[in-house]
Short mmCIF file of C-alpha atoms and ligand atoms in Angstrom, two decimals:
data_model
loop_
_atom_site.label_atom_id
_atom_site.label_comp_id
_atom_site.label_asym_id
_atom_site.label_seq_id
_atom_site.Cartn_x
_atom_site.Cartn_y
_atom_site.Cartn_z
CA MET Z 1 85.43 115.78 84.14
CA PHE Z 2 82.15 114.58 84.74
CA MET Z 3 81.58 113.39 89.11
CA ASN Z 4 78.61 111.67 90.60
CA GLU Z 5 79.08 109.27 93.36
CA VAL Z 6 79.70 106.01 91.87
CA ILE Z 7 82.79 107.88 89.58
CA LYS Z 8 84.01 109.22 92.66
CA ILE Z 9 83.81 105.64 94.19
CA ILE Z 10 85.21 103.99 91.53
CA LYS Z 11 88.25 106.67 91.59
CA ARG Z 12 89.32 106.30 95.16
CA ARG Z 13 89.34 102.63 95.53
CA ARG Z 14 92.64 101.65 96.09
CA SER Z 15 94.42 98.23 97.13
CA ILE Z 16 94.49 98.23 100.50
CA ARG Z 17 97.18 96.25 102.87
CA LYS Z 18 97.00 97.17 106.28
CA PHE Z 19 93.30 96.03 107.85
CA ARG Z 20 92.77 96.51 111.65
CA PRO Z 21 91.81 93.03 113.43
CA ASP Z 22 88.36 93.49 114.34
CA GLN Z 23 85.91 92.11 112.04
CA ILE Z 24 83.86 93.93 109.54
CA LYS Z 25 79.50 93.88 110.43
CA ASP Z 26 77.93 91.15 108.83
CA ALA Z 27 75.11 93.54 106.81
CA GLU Z 28 78.33 95.26 105.70
CA LEU Z 29 79.71 91.81 104.40
CA LYS Z 30 76.37 91.12 103.47
CA ALA Z 31 75.93 93.84 101.09
CA ILE Z 32 78.97 93.27 99.38
CA LEU Z 33 78.29 90.20 98.42
CA ASP Z 34 74.83 90.81 96.86
CA ALA Z 35 76.31 94.03 94.93
CA ALA Z 36 78.85 90.62 93.80
CA ILE Z 37 75.63 88.53 92.51
CA TYR Z 38 74.68 91.79 90.71
CA ALA Z 39 77.38 91.80 88.34
CA PRO Z 40 76.76 91.17 84.54
CA SER Z 41 77.34 87.66 83.35
CA GLY Z 42 77.60 85.93 80.14
CA HIS Z 43 74.24 84.62 78.50
CA ASN Z 44 72.84 85.49 82.54
CA GLU Z 45 75.00 82.02 83.76
CA GLN Z 46 76.26 83.86 87.07
CA PRO Z 47 78.56 80.78 86.41
CA TRP Z 48 80.40 82.02 90.17
CA PHE Z 49 80.56 80.95 94.04
CA PHE Z 50 81.53 82.27 96.87
CA SER Z 51 83.84 81.10 99.74
CA VAL Z 52 83.44 83.34 102.99
CA ILE Z 53 86.45 83.18 105.43
CA GLN Z 54 86.38 84.63 108.68
CA ASN Z 55 88.52 81.68 110.52
CA ASP Z 56 91.92 83.28 111.30
CA SER Z 57 93.85 79.99 111.10
CA PHE Z 58 92.45 78.83 108.26
CA ILE Z 59 93.63 82.67 106.59
CA ASP Z 60 96.87 81.83 108.01
CA GLU Z 61 97.43 78.88 106.10
CA LEU Z 62 95.49 80.04 102.84
CA SER Z 63 98.87 81.91 102.90
CA SER Z 64 101.29 79.86 104.07
CA LYS Z 65 100.24 77.00 102.12
CA ALA Z 66 100.45 79.92 98.81
CA LYS Z 67 104.14 80.88 99.58
CA GLU Z 68 105.38 77.98 100.48
CA VAL Z 69 104.14 76.61 96.88
CA MET Z 70 105.41 80.02 95.24
CA ALA Z 71 108.56 79.50 97.02
CA THR Z 72 109.48 76.36 94.56
CA SER Z 73 109.06 78.50 91.83
CA GLN Z 74 110.77 79.06 88.67
CA VAL Z 75 109.67 82.44 88.35
CA ASP Z 76 112.19 84.43 90.30
CA TRP Z 77 110.02 87.10 91.68
CA ILE Z 78 107.77 84.66 92.88
CA ALA Z 79 110.10 82.38 94.38
CA LYS Z 80 111.25 85.70 96.46
CA LEU Z 81 108.18 86.65 97.38
CA GLY Z 82 107.38 83.55 98.11
CA LYS Z 83 110.59 83.26 100.85
CA LYS Z 84 109.34 86.67 102.30
CA LYS Z 85 107.80 86.97 105.65
CA ARG Z 86 104.85 89.00 104.45
CA HIS Z 87 101.57 87.41 104.90
CA ILE Z 88 100.03 86.83 101.37
CA LEU Z 89 96.38 87.96 102.61
CA TYR Z 90 97.78 90.75 104.97
CA ASN Z 91 96.20 89.32 107.96
CA ALA Z 92 92.25 90.32 106.73
CA PRO Z 93 89.47 89.53 108.10
CA THR Z 94 87.97 88.39 105.97
CA VAL Z 95 88.77 86.80 102.50
CA ILE Z 96 86.32 85.38 100.20
CA VAL Z 97 87.80 82.87 97.83
CA ILE Z 98 85.73 83.26 94.25
CA SER Z 99 85.98 80.48 91.60
CA GLY Z 100 83.83 80.15 88.59
CA ARG Z 101 81.92 76.95 86.88
CA LYS Z 102 84.44 75.31 84.54
CA GLY Z 103 82.24 74.87 80.65
CA ALA Z 104 80.49 77.99 81.50
CA ASN Z 105 80.85 80.75 78.26
CA SER Z 106 83.49 83.23 80.49
CA PRO Z 107 83.22 82.48 83.87
CA LEU Z 108 86.56 83.90 84.65
CA ALA Z 109 85.04 87.25 82.93
CA ASP Z 110 82.12 86.98 84.73
CA CYS Z 111 84.15 85.84 88.16
CA CYS Z 112 85.89 89.25 87.44
CA ALA Z 113 83.44 91.09 87.06
CA ALA Z 114 82.02 90.23 90.40
CA ILE Z 115 85.60 91.00 91.87
CA GLN Z 116 85.48 94.23 90.63
CA ASN Z 117 81.52 95.12 92.22
CA MET Z 118 82.51 93.73 95.46
CA LEU Z 119 85.84 95.77 95.67
CA LEU Z 120 83.46 99.25 94.90
CA ALA Z 121 80.97 97.97 97.23
CA ALA Z 122 83.18 97.94 99.80
CA GLU Z 123 85.11 101.22 99.15
CA SER Z 124 81.68 102.98 98.67
CA LEU Z 125 81.56 101.58 103.15
CA ASN Z 126 84.63 102.85 103.44
CA ILE Z 127 86.06 99.22 104.01
CA GLY Z 128 89.11 97.88 102.38
CA SER Z 129 89.68 95.39 99.61
CA LEU Z 130 92.01 93.81 97.72
CA TRP Z 131 92.17 90.93 94.03
CA VAL Z 132 94.47 89.25 95.30
CA GLY Z 133 96.27 86.46 92.22
CA LEU Z 134 98.69 84.65 94.50
CA ILE Z 135 96.25 83.23 96.43
CA ALA Z 136 96.04 80.75 93.23
CA HIS Z 137 99.16 79.05 93.79
CA ALA Z 138 97.17 77.69 96.99
CA PHE Z 139 95.13 75.89 95.26
CA GLY Z 140 96.54 73.16 93.66
CA ASP Z 141 96.18 71.37 97.45
CA GLY Z 142 93.51 69.23 97.61
CA ARG Z 143 93.01 69.64 101.22
CA ILE Z 144 92.17 73.29 101.27
CA LEU Z 145 89.70 73.09 97.84
CA VAL Z 146 87.47 71.08 100.58
CA ARG Z 147 88.09 73.01 102.99
CA LEU Z 148 87.04 76.26 100.30
CA GLN Z 149 83.90 73.94 99.94
CA ILE Z 150 83.76 74.45 96.26
CA PRO Z 151 80.81 72.53 94.08
CA GLU Z 152 82.07 70.29 91.93
CA GLY Z 153 82.69 71.57 88.72
CA TYR Z 154 84.10 74.81 89.72
CA GLU Z 155 88.05 76.53 90.01
CA PRO Z 156 89.26 78.83 91.85
CA TYR Z 157 90.30 81.65 91.12
CA TYR Z 158 90.76 84.61 93.09
CA ALA Z 159 90.33 85.56 96.71
CA VAL Z 160 89.40 89.07 97.48
CA CYS Z 161 90.09 90.66 101.43
CA LEU Z 162 87.88 92.70 103.09
CA GLY Z 163 88.74 94.45 106.36
CA TYR Z 164 88.77 98.31 107.56
CA LYS Z 165 91.37 99.95 106.95
CA GLN Z 166 93.73 100.86 109.55
CA GLU Z 167 94.70 103.98 107.56
CA GLN Z 168 91.84 106.81 107.43
CA VAL Z 169 93.73 108.11 103.75
CA ASN Z 170 94.15 105.64 100.69
CA PRO Z 171 97.41 105.22 99.16
CA VAL Z 172 97.84 107.15 96.61
CA ALA Z 173 96.60 105.81 93.22
CA ALA Z 174 100.08 104.21 91.24
CA GLU Z 175 100.43 106.73 87.78
CA ARG Z 176 97.56 106.04 84.94
CA ASN Z 177 98.97 105.33 81.20
CA ARG Z 178 96.59 107.82 79.70
CA ASN Z 179 97.81 106.65 75.96
CA VAL Z 180 95.46 103.99 75.80
CA PHE Z 181 92.20 105.49 73.79
CA VAL Z 182 91.95 105.99 70.08
CA TYR Z 183 88.76 107.56 68.88
CA ILE Z 184 87.46 106.07 65.43
CA ASP Z 185 85.26 108.29 63.47
C1 LIG U 1 93.79 90.08 88.71
C2 LIG U 1 94.92 91.05 90.01
C3 LIG U 1 95.32 90.44 90.62
C4 LIG U 1 96.29 91.06 91.65
N1 LIG U 1 96.57 89.83 92.42
C5 LIG U 1 97.80 90.98 93.56
C6 LIG U 1 97.87 90.17 94.92
O1 LIG U 1 98.68 88.90 94.42
N2 LIG U 1 98.53 90.42 95.52
C7 LIG U 1 98.94 92.39 96.36
O2 LIG U 1 99.24 92.73 96.99
N3 LIG U 1 97.75 92.71 94.94
C8 LIG U 1 97.06 92.40 93.77
N4 LIG U 1 95.92 92.70 92.65
C9 LIG U 1 96.04 93.68 93.40
C10 LIG U 1 97.40 94.81 92.28
O3 LIG U 1 98.41 95.05 92.77
C11 LIG U 1 96.52 96.71 92.12
O4 LIG U 1 95.36 96.82 91.54
C12 LIG U 1 97.65 97.41 91.53
O5 LIG U 1 98.45 97.86 92.07
C13 LIG U 1 97.05 98.23 91.13
O6 LIG U 1 96.71 99.47 92.44
P1 LIG U 1 95.45 100.10 93.21
O7 LIG U 1 94.40 98.55 92.69
O8 LIG U 1 95.66 100.92 94.04
O9 LIG U 1 94.80 101.03 91.94
C14 LIG U 1 95.73 92.32 92.00
C15 LIG U 1 95.17 92.62 91.21
C16 LIG U 1 94.88 92.06 90.24
C17 LIG U 1 93.34 93.00 88.90
#
């Protein structure tokens, strides 16, 4: 199969859930954020906003708040996860919350493209990353939204954890379902 540096990084990237506590370098963070804003966006609206958090106690608070809400969920697996000891942001030293502008053409798709750019840029720098959807459970708390400094008219969707990997070798990729293509004449 054809291979180059970009394809190698795409295939090597894995969700990392064990981070070293030391902070990533500012230059690395800037390169990852810069990669984010080079993502495509519908009508080139660039309807995204990034809240960068490097304050451990706020990161812990985000995890605790999300878990507190999850624990009351009607959905069994979410309630169970909410009651577990596990940090939902895996004690990552950097967490980025991604928000989209309401009323834009395709803010969720655009933010997801920016997130994937961040994950790939991180992997290219050998920095671990994780896309976290469960964080959304913390977004019902108005005080948390104020602290995220999200501009008026934007709504938070996801978080990305970043940090140096605790283990040098990435986890093995989960089996990919290859029966998802059709070639149409
Ligand atoms: C929209 C989205 C939300 C996700 N939310 C979480 C999450 O809350 N917690 C988590 O540990 N992983 C989360 N993940 C990571 C997935 O579990 C992971 O991508 C999947 O298991 C495939 O593994 P890989 O990323 O190593 O290829 C999320 C991924 C996506 C795309």
